Tab-separated table of C-alpha atoms in Angstrom:
chain	number	residue	atom	x	y	z
A	1	MET	CA	117.488	98.356	83.645
A	2	SER	CA	118.366	95.768	81.055
A	3	PHE	CA	119.817	92.389	81.806
A	4	LEU	CA	121.443	89.363	80.240
A	5	ILE	CA	119.590	86.084	79.835
A	6	VAL	CA	121.757	83.005	79.434
A	7	ILE	CA	120.106	79.870	78.077
A	8	SER	CA	121.907	76.542	77.900
A	9	ALA	CA	120.563	73.208	76.726
A	10	PRO	CA	122.082	70.012	75.417
A	11	SER	CA	122.081	69.690	71.631
A	12	GLY	CA	118.745	68.129	70.583
A	13	THR	CA	116.709	69.662	73.404
A	14	GLY	CA	114.911	71.977	70.990
A	15	LYS	CA	116.640	75.141	72.159
A	16	THR	CA	116.660	76.787	68.724
A	17	SER	CA	112.857	76.505	68.338
A	18	VAL	CA	112.336	77.695	71.899
A	19	VAL	CA	114.543	80.732	71.392
A	20	SER	CA	113.000	81.735	68.078
A	21	SER	CA	109.463	81.523	69.552
A	22	LEU	CA	110.554	83.446	72.623
A	23	LEU	CA	111.845	86.305	70.467
A	24	GLN	CA	108.404	86.503	68.818
A	25	VAL	CA	106.621	86.548	72.176
A	26	ASP	CA	108.879	89.143	73.818
A	27	PRO	CA	110.123	91.804	71.401
A	28	ASN	CA	112.281	93.451	74.062
A	29	ILE	CA	114.667	90.495	73.951
A	30	ASN	CA	117.537	90.668	71.469
A	31	LEU	CA	119.371	87.478	70.589
A	32	SER	CA	123.115	87.826	70.827
A	33	VAL	CA	124.938	87.148	67.579
A	34	SER	CA	128.185	85.279	68.188
A	35	HIS	CA	131.419	85.485	66.293
A	36	THR	CA	132.667	82.185	64.910
A	37	THR	CA	135.480	80.776	62.824
A	38	ARG	CA	133.181	78.004	61.588
A	39	PRO	CA	132.324	78.320	57.883
A	40	PRO	CA	128.725	79.438	57.161
A	41	ARG	CA	126.196	76.658	56.492
A	42	GLN	CA	123.712	76.985	53.671
A	43	ASN	CA	121.181	79.773	54.406
A	44	GLU	CA	123.253	81.240	57.236
A	45	VAL	CA	123.623	84.989	56.960
A	46	ASP	CA	126.636	86.923	58.245
A	47	GLY	CA	125.620	89.361	60.988
A	48	HIS	CA	122.320	87.551	61.535
A	49	ASP	CA	123.169	83.942	62.423
A	50	TYR	CA	126.799	84.642	63.252
A	51	PHE	CA	129.526	87.076	62.531
A	52	PHE	CA	131.806	84.874	60.441
A	53	VAL	CA	135.478	85.708	60.946
A	54	ASP	CA	138.750	83.962	60.199
A	55	ARG	CA	141.036	82.577	62.857
A	56	ALA	CA	143.471	85.486	62.712
A	57	ARG	CA	140.701	88.022	63.342
A	58	PHE	CA	139.236	85.884	66.123
A	59	GLN	CA	142.624	85.609	67.859
A	60	GLU	CA	143.065	89.368	67.541
A	61	MET	CA	139.674	90.021	69.190
A	62	LEU	CA	140.497	87.496	71.894
A	63	LYS	CA	143.773	89.285	72.583
A	64	GLN	CA	141.946	92.603	72.887
A	65	ARG	CA	139.548	91.048	75.436
A	66	GLU	CA	136.654	91.767	73.138
A	67	PHE	CA	134.856	88.524	74.086
A	68	LEU	CA	132.587	88.158	77.065
A	69	GLU	CA	132.973	84.438	76.700
A	70	SER	CA	134.574	82.222	74.105
A	71	ALA	CA	134.961	78.528	73.510
A	72	GLU	CA	136.369	76.016	71.111
A	73	VAL	CA	133.774	73.467	70.037
A	74	TYR	CA	134.724	70.613	67.702
A	75	GLY	CA	137.710	72.576	66.427
A	76	ASN	CA	135.879	75.857	65.757
A	77	PHE	CA	135.985	79.008	67.868
A	78	TYR	CA	132.919	80.846	69.122
A	79	GLY	CA	132.803	84.097	71.053
A	80	THR	CA	130.325	86.680	72.310
A	81	SER	CA	131.295	90.284	71.623
A	82	ARG	CA	131.146	92.419	74.708
A	83	SER	CA	130.688	95.741	72.891
A	84	TRP	CA	127.773	94.405	70.815
A	85	ILE	CA	125.966	93.340	73.998
A	86	GLU	CA	126.662	96.538	75.871
A	87	GLU	CA	125.313	98.615	72.972
A	88	LYS	CA	122.038	96.656	73.031
A	89	MET	CA	121.703	96.901	76.788
A	90	ALA	CA	122.416	100.624	76.747
A	91	ALA	CA	119.496	100.895	74.291
A	92	GLY	CA	117.233	99.203	76.874
A	93	LYS	CA	117.154	95.732	75.337
A	94	ASP	CA	117.527	92.513	77.294
A	95	VAL	CA	120.097	90.340	75.580
A	96	LEU	CA	119.729	86.586	75.237
A	97	LEU	CA	122.838	84.428	75.009
A	98	GLU	CA	122.437	80.895	73.753
A	99	ILE	CA	125.632	79.360	75.065
A	100	ASP	CA	126.993	76.222	76.674
A	101	CYS	CA	127.753	75.757	80.328
A	102	GLN	CA	131.403	76.709	79.948
A	103	GLY	CA	130.396	80.076	78.422
A	104	ALA	CA	127.581	80.571	80.914
A	105	LEU	CA	130.027	80.367	83.806
A	106	GLN	CA	132.350	82.869	82.137
A	107	VAL	CA	129.455	85.290	81.622
A	108	ARG	CA	128.307	84.983	85.197
A	109	GLU	CA	131.700	85.993	86.474
A	110	LEU	CA	131.488	89.241	84.523
A	111	TYR	CA	127.730	89.821	84.984
A	112	PRO	CA	126.660	88.249	88.295
A	113	GLN	CA	123.154	89.677	87.750
A	114	ALA	CA	122.655	87.671	84.547
A	115	LEU	CA	119.624	85.408	84.536
A	116	SER	CA	120.530	81.797	83.718
A	117	ILE	CA	118.149	79.123	82.468
A	118	PHE	CA	118.902	75.481	81.741
A	119	ILE	CA	116.583	73.511	79.465
A	120	LEU	CA	116.426	69.722	79.839
A	121	PRO	CA	114.863	67.287	77.375
A	122	PRO	CA	112.009	65.172	78.801
A	123	SER	CA	114.328	62.127	78.930
A	124	LEU	CA	117.688	60.844	77.719
A	125	GLU	CA	115.837	58.463	75.395
A	126	ILE	CA	113.906	61.298	73.728
A	127	LEU	CA	117.130	63.267	73.333
A	128	LYS	CA	118.706	60.277	71.557
A	129	GLN	CA	115.676	59.923	69.296
A	130	ARG	CA	115.741	63.607	68.380
A	131	LEU	CA	119.427	63.488	67.519
A	132	GLU	CA	118.902	60.366	65.384
A	133	GLN	CA	115.834	61.798	63.656
A	134	ARG	CA	117.738	64.832	62.496
A	135	GLY	CA	119.503	62.432	60.177
A	136	MET	CA	122.312	64.939	59.872
A	137	ASP	CA	124.865	63.208	61.970
A	138	GLU	CA	126.789	59.960	61.966
A	139	ASN	CA	126.576	57.674	64.971
A	140	LYS	CA	129.935	58.879	66.151
A	141	VAL	CA	128.741	62.476	66.163
A	142	ILE	CA	125.568	61.494	68.029
A	143	GLU	CA	127.675	59.729	70.662
A	144	ARG	CA	129.795	62.839	71.012
A	145	ARG	CA	126.687	65.000	71.463
A	146	LEU	CA	125.275	62.667	74.102
A	147	SER	CA	128.532	62.745	75.960
A	148	ALA	CA	128.496	66.563	75.793
A	149	ALA	CA	124.876	66.483	77.068
A	150	ARG	CA	125.990	64.492	80.119
A	151	GLU	CA	128.708	67.018	80.809
A	152	GLU	CA	126.277	69.951	80.417
A	153	VAL	CA	123.619	68.428	82.674
A	154	SER	CA	126.195	67.877	85.419
A	155	HIS	CA	126.288	71.698	85.820
A	156	VAL	CA	122.521	72.203	85.976
A	157	HIS	CA	122.553	73.190	89.659
A	158	LYS	CA	124.593	76.296	88.790
A	159	TYR	CA	121.690	77.806	86.834
A	160	ASP	CA	118.973	80.007	88.339
A	161	TYR	CA	116.115	78.247	86.559
A	162	LEU	CA	115.493	74.737	85.276
A	163	ILE	CA	112.895	73.908	82.638
A	164	VAL	CA	111.975	70.555	81.108
A	165	ASN	CA	111.034	71.021	77.458
A	166	GLN	CA	107.986	68.747	77.299
A	167	ASP	CA	106.064	71.068	75.032
A	168	LEU	CA	107.470	73.939	72.965
A	169	GLN	CA	104.698	76.466	73.682
A	170	GLU	CA	104.679	75.686	77.403
A	171	THR	CA	108.462	76.077	77.590
A	172	VAL	CA	108.314	79.409	75.768
A	173	GLN	CA	105.596	80.663	78.121
A	174	GLN	CA	107.648	79.585	81.120
A	175	ILE	CA	110.730	81.451	79.947
A	176	ALA	CA	108.643	84.519	79.051
A	177	CYS	CA	107.281	84.423	82.618
A	178	ILE	CA	110.751	84.166	84.128
A	179	VAL	CA	111.894	87.202	82.125
A	180	ARG	CA	108.737	89.134	83.007
A	181	ALA	CA	109.214	88.347	86.706
A	182	GLU	CA	112.839	89.440	86.486
A	183	ARG	CA	111.732	92.859	85.215
A	184	LEU	CA	109.414	93.188	88.231
A	185	LYS	CA	112.201	92.691	90.770
A	186	THR	CA	112.374	95.646	93.121
A	187	ILE	CA	116.030	96.160	92.342
A	188	ARG	CA	115.121	96.663	88.663
A	189	GLN	CA	111.948	98.667	89.331
A	190	LEU	CA	113.250	101.236	91.821
A	191	ALA	CA	114.796	103.550	89.241
A	192	GLY	CA	111.699	103.575	87.021
A	193	GLN	CA	109.317	104.117	89.952
A	194	ARG	CA	111.422	106.728	91.743
A	195	GLU	CA	108.905	109.545	91.166
A	196	LEU	CA	105.944	107.464	92.297
A	197	ILE	CA	107.735	106.375	95.472
A	198	ALA	CA	108.784	109.975	96.159
A	199	GLN	CA	105.106	110.970	96.342
A	200	PHE	CA	104.926	108.966	99.570
A	201	ALA	CA	108.065	110.364	101.138
B	1	MET	CA	108.706	72.312	97.355
B	2	SER	CA	106.119	74.767	98.573
B	3	PHE	CA	106.825	78.329	99.545
B	4	LEU	CA	105.346	81.368	101.219
B	5	ILE	CA	104.215	84.399	99.255
B	6	VAL	CA	103.999	87.644	101.195
B	7	ILE	CA	101.997	90.490	99.653
B	8	SER	CA	101.884	93.960	101.175
B	9	ALA	CA	100.112	97.027	99.874
B	10	PRO	CA	98.826	100.243	101.389
B	11	SER	CA	95.124	100.245	102.208
B	12	GLY	CA	93.224	101.367	99.082
B	13	THR	CA	95.691	99.875	96.576
B	14	GLY	CA	93.203	97.201	95.551
B	15	LYS	CA	95.011	94.330	97.250
B	16	THR	CA	91.855	92.432	98.170
B	17	SER	CA	90.627	92.301	94.542
B	18	VAL	CA	94.098	91.360	93.332
B	19	VAL	CA	94.388	88.515	95.828
B	20	SER	CA	90.932	87.101	95.157
B	21	SER	CA	91.572	87.079	91.370
B	22	LEU	CA	94.988	85.528	91.900
B	23	LEU	CA	93.467	82.652	93.865
B	24	GLN	CA	91.143	81.989	90.905
B	25	VAL	CA	94.015	82.030	88.425
B	26	ASP	CA	96.362	79.814	90.467
B	27	PRO	CA	94.542	77.109	92.438
B	28	ASN	CA	97.764	75.901	94.061
B	29	ILE	CA	97.885	79.057	96.164
B	30	ASN	CA	96.110	78.993	99.523
B	31	LEU	CA	95.324	82.254	101.238
B	32	SER	CA	96.405	82.310	104.849
B	33	VAL	CA	93.581	82.892	107.303
B	34	SER	CA	94.687	85.132	110.173
B	35	HIS	CA	93.556	85.095	113.767
B	36	THR	CA	92.145	88.368	115.032
B	37	THR	CA	90.597	89.896	118.121
B	38	ARG	CA	88.632	92.320	115.928
B	39	PRO	CA	84.866	91.595	115.972
B	40	PRO	CA	83.498	90.062	112.741
B	41	ARG	CA	82.014	92.503	110.213
B	42	GLN	CA	78.761	91.690	108.490
B	43	ASN	CA	79.215	88.751	106.061
B	44	GLU	CA	82.564	87.730	107.535
B	45	VAL	CA	82.765	84.025	108.256
B	46	ASP	CA	84.859	82.527	111.037
B	47	GLY	CA	87.555	80.235	109.627
B	48	HIS	CA	87.186	81.735	106.157
B	49	ASP	CA	87.849	85.464	106.493
B	50	TYR	CA	89.531	85.219	109.883
B	51	PHE	CA	89.666	83.015	112.903
B	52	PHE	CA	87.885	85.252	115.410
B	53	VAL	CA	89.266	84.842	118.927
B	54	ASP	CA	89.076	86.840	122.121
B	55	ARG	CA	92.025	88.654	123.635
B	56	ALA	CA	92.712	85.996	126.264
B	57	ARG	CA	92.983	83.253	123.617
B	58	PHE	CA	95.149	85.471	121.407
B	59	GLN	CA	97.535	86.201	124.278
B	60	GLU	CA	97.711	82.498	125.078
B	61	MET	CA	98.627	81.657	121.460
B	62	LEU	CA	101.177	84.473	121.448
B	63	LYS	CA	102.749	83.078	124.606
B	64	GLN	CA	102.978	79.630	123.033
B	65	ARG	CA	104.791	81.122	120.022
B	66	GLU	CA	101.994	79.945	117.773
B	67	PHE	CA	102.192	83.040	115.577
B	68	LEU	CA	104.559	83.432	112.665
B	69	GLU	CA	103.906	87.161	112.830
B	70	SER	CA	101.520	89.288	114.791
B	71	ALA	CA	100.643	92.945	115.022
B	72	GLU	CA	98.362	95.386	116.718
B	73	VAL	CA	96.469	97.555	114.245
B	74	TYR	CA	94.115	100.287	115.446
B	75	GLY	CA	93.742	98.536	118.784
B	76	ASN	CA	93.036	95.053	117.442
B	77	PHE	CA	95.424	92.116	117.312
B	78	TYR	CA	96.167	90.088	114.202
B	79	GLY	CA	98.343	86.992	113.921
B	80	THR	CA	99.301	84.290	111.428
B	81	SER	CA	99.193	80.757	112.810
B	82	ARG	CA	102.388	78.887	112.153
B	83	SER	CA	100.837	75.397	112.366
B	84	TRP	CA	98.065	76.262	109.888
B	85	ILE	CA	100.648	77.391	107.333
B	86	GLU	CA	102.931	74.445	107.857
B	87	GLU	CA	100.052	72.015	107.340
B	88	LYS	CA	99.183	73.628	103.998
B	89	MET	CA	102.800	73.665	102.871
B	90	ALA	CA	103.278	70.028	103.877
B	91	ALA	CA	100.293	69.281	101.619
B	92	GLY	CA	102.145	70.909	98.701
B	93	LYS	CA	100.299	74.222	98.674
B	94	ASP	CA	101.953	77.606	98.342
B	95	VAL	CA	100.626	79.883	101.049
B	96	LEU	CA	99.833	83.549	100.472
B	97	LEU	CA	100.077	85.987	103.359
B	98	GLU	CA	98.408	89.369	102.959
B	99	ILE	CA	100.238	91.318	105.646
B	100	ASP	CA	101.773	94.691	106.335
B	101	CYS	CA	105.442	95.517	106.241
B	102	GLN	CA	105.953	94.888	109.944
B	103	GLY	CA	104.597	91.335	109.569
B	104	ALA	CA	106.464	90.772	106.313
B	105	LEU	CA	109.771	91.459	108.034
B	106	GLN	CA	108.912	89.056	110.846
B	107	VAL	CA	108.031	86.338	108.348
B	108	ARG	CA	111.230	86.814	106.410
B	109	GLU	CA	113.287	86.256	109.504
B	110	LEU	CA	111.683	82.844	109.998
B	111	TYR	CA	111.371	81.951	106.295
B	112	PRO	CA	114.194	83.651	104.400
B	113	GLN	CA	113.051	81.842	101.232
B	114	ALA	CA	109.628	83.520	101.310
B	115	LEU	CA	108.731	85.457	98.182
B	116	SER	CA	107.767	89.065	98.950
B	117	ILE	CA	105.769	91.373	96.707
B	118	PHE	CA	104.854	95.000	97.300
B	119	ILE	CA	101.945	96.547	95.399
B	120	LEU	CA	101.886	100.303	94.851
B	121	PRO	CA	98.912	102.374	93.714
B	122	PRO	CA	99.445	104.306	90.441
B	123	SER	CA	99.769	107.563	92.414
B	124	LEU	CA	99.194	109.072	95.834
B	125	GLU	CA	96.295	111.056	94.361
B	126	ILE	CA	94.560	107.915	93.108
B	127	LEU	CA	95.057	106.255	96.499
B	128	LYS	CA	93.371	109.238	98.180
B	129	GLN	CA	90.474	109.106	95.722
B	130	ARG	CA	89.980	105.380	96.281
B	131	LEU	CA	89.936	105.805	100.041
B	132	GLU	CA	87.454	108.684	99.744
B	133	GLN	CA	85.231	106.832	97.261
B	134	ARG	CA	84.820	103.921	99.626
B	135	GLY	CA	82.712	106.305	101.672
B	136	MET	CA	83.284	104.044	104.663
B	137	ASP	CA	85.701	106.181	106.557
B	138	GLU	CA	85.784	109.596	108.129
B	139	ASN	CA	88.435	112.085	107.087
B	140	LYS	CA	90.426	111.338	110.187
B	141	VAL	CA	90.551	107.644	109.296
B	142	ILE	CA	91.579	108.452	105.730
B	143	GLU	CA	94.405	110.621	107.039
B	144	ARG	CA	95.513	107.764	109.267
B	145	ARG	CA	95.490	105.354	106.317
B	146	LEU	CA	97.518	107.769	104.185
B	147	SER	CA	100.029	108.134	106.932
B	148	ALA	CA	100.255	104.334	107.239
B	149	ALA	CA	100.698	104.163	103.438
B	150	ARG	CA	103.700	106.492	103.658
B	151	GLU	CA	105.227	104.308	106.338
B	152	GLU	CA	104.615	101.129	104.309
B	153	VAL	CA	106.077	102.557	101.099
B	154	SER	CA	109.239	103.586	102.943
B	155	HIS	CA	110.040	99.840	103.247
B	156	VAL	CA	109.430	98.965	99.600
B	157	HIS	CA	113.112	98.288	98.887
B	158	LYS	CA	113.021	95.335	101.309
B	159	TYR	CA	110.644	93.394	99.056
B	160	ASP	CA	111.741	91.064	96.252
B	161	TYR	CA	109.211	92.378	93.746
B	162	LEU	CA	107.480	95.679	93.137
B	163	ILE	CA	104.270	96.037	91.140
B	164	VAL	CA	102.236	99.140	90.312
B	165	ASN	CA	98.539	98.285	90.268
B	166	GLN	CA	97.505	100.225	87.157
B	167	ASP	CA	95.119	97.530	85.992
B	168	LEU	CA	93.723	94.653	88.048
B	169	GLN	CA	94.070	91.941	85.394
B	170	GLU	CA	97.598	93.022	84.483
B	171	THR	CA	98.626	93.016	88.143
B	172	VAL	CA	97.159	89.549	88.681
B	173	GLN	CA	98.986	88.239	85.606
B	174	GLN	CA	102.228	89.750	86.850
B	175	ILE	CA	101.946	88.108	90.255
B	176	ALA	CA	100.926	84.793	88.681
B	177	CYS	CA	104.086	85.038	86.548
B	178	ILE	CA	106.282	85.751	89.562
B	179	VAL	CA	104.881	82.702	91.357
B	180	ARG	CA	105.255	80.527	88.254
B	181	ALA	CA	108.861	81.661	87.826
B	182	GLU	CA	109.552	80.919	91.477
B	183	ARG	CA	108.437	77.317	90.966
B	184	LEU	CA	110.887	77.005	88.065
B	185	LYS	CA	113.894	77.975	90.154
B	186	THR	CA	116.534	75.271	90.030
B	187	ILE	CA	116.604	75.071	93.800
B	188	ARG	CA	112.888	74.167	93.773
B	189	GLN	CA	113.069	71.922	90.701
B	190	LEU	CA	116.039	69.719	91.622
B	191	ALA	CA	114.108	67.360	93.900
B	192	GLY	CA	111.291	66.833	91.388
B	193	GLN	CA	113.667	66.304	88.463
B	194	ARG	CA	116.129	64.065	90.294
B	195	GLU	CA	115.319	60.984	88.210
B	196	LEU	CA	115.553	62.835	84.933
B	197	ILE	CA	118.908	64.344	85.861
B	198	ALA	CA	120.176	60.948	87.020
B	199	GLN	CA	119.662	59.594	83.492
B	200	PHE	CA	122.553	61.832	82.415
B	201	ALA	CA	124.895	60.893	85.234
């Protein structure tokens, strides 16, 4: 009985490294590939990093209720395809969505059984340092990301699990444990153990 | 924020080995020591294996509502002292109760947040073999234990987690994971991370 895993974290928390290590550790997890109208960055591959679509196509998919959740971020659209996810889950895979709080809440309305995890940086100061060290962004962009981080963190109590990313490997182990525990829930085990339980009837 | 862990398993499932390994793996877990009117077996130490009390004392404690749960099993009384558990939890320990289904249901009424885990043997046949191999019990006793196993398993859907004890080490790792995940629940983390979250307010 597959399930959805929703992970949110402010930009600069190290979410991308955590997720890529997690996928190595637990091969039954498939990372959801979002659709976006944002142009591909260097090295980004269509169908792997994102499905890159134009605005007209995105609007069409939106109209056909093809997205489980969608959002506009800094002028670009992002959306998670419902049919892609349901295909993976039907094949027995657990699907990981790396989305912001706004998307997470949308997903939970449709899939109340989804597992949600929020990752915090060890401190606001460290988050600032990480964003500055990237060297990719102007001060104005960093300010915008910090402001978004504040907004995200204000919703932390709506998530099932809360992890502080002090150490990458520790964080990955913690999430792997959460997913493993989820699979052991009676509600998920009953179908698979039906024959064993019947021996005691 | 400490919590109770309730583990139930039919006699012969290997629960005692699982629990003693778990306590090695996770030193924050304290095993609850029950009170009993059963006479001590060889090597059993008062205050470690059980608190051995006579019937009069047990009845007195029962009357004073000192027990979180209590049961009569094969003519002997067993009970879990509420004050003992609350002391341990106040000291930040998670407390493990190794009790049957009847007790587990009583505990859950008083502590709805308790974590409950049911351990199944790999098959009814293997359970029979294990009970026979012990060589401790007559056939009649084995039959009684098998009948109790059937009764226990009929309540499996009331537990949060279900584990099949195929392999001791695997089972211990699974329970350790469940406990670790429980500690990462937002509801348990919020108090400890209050200062960190306040940095983003």
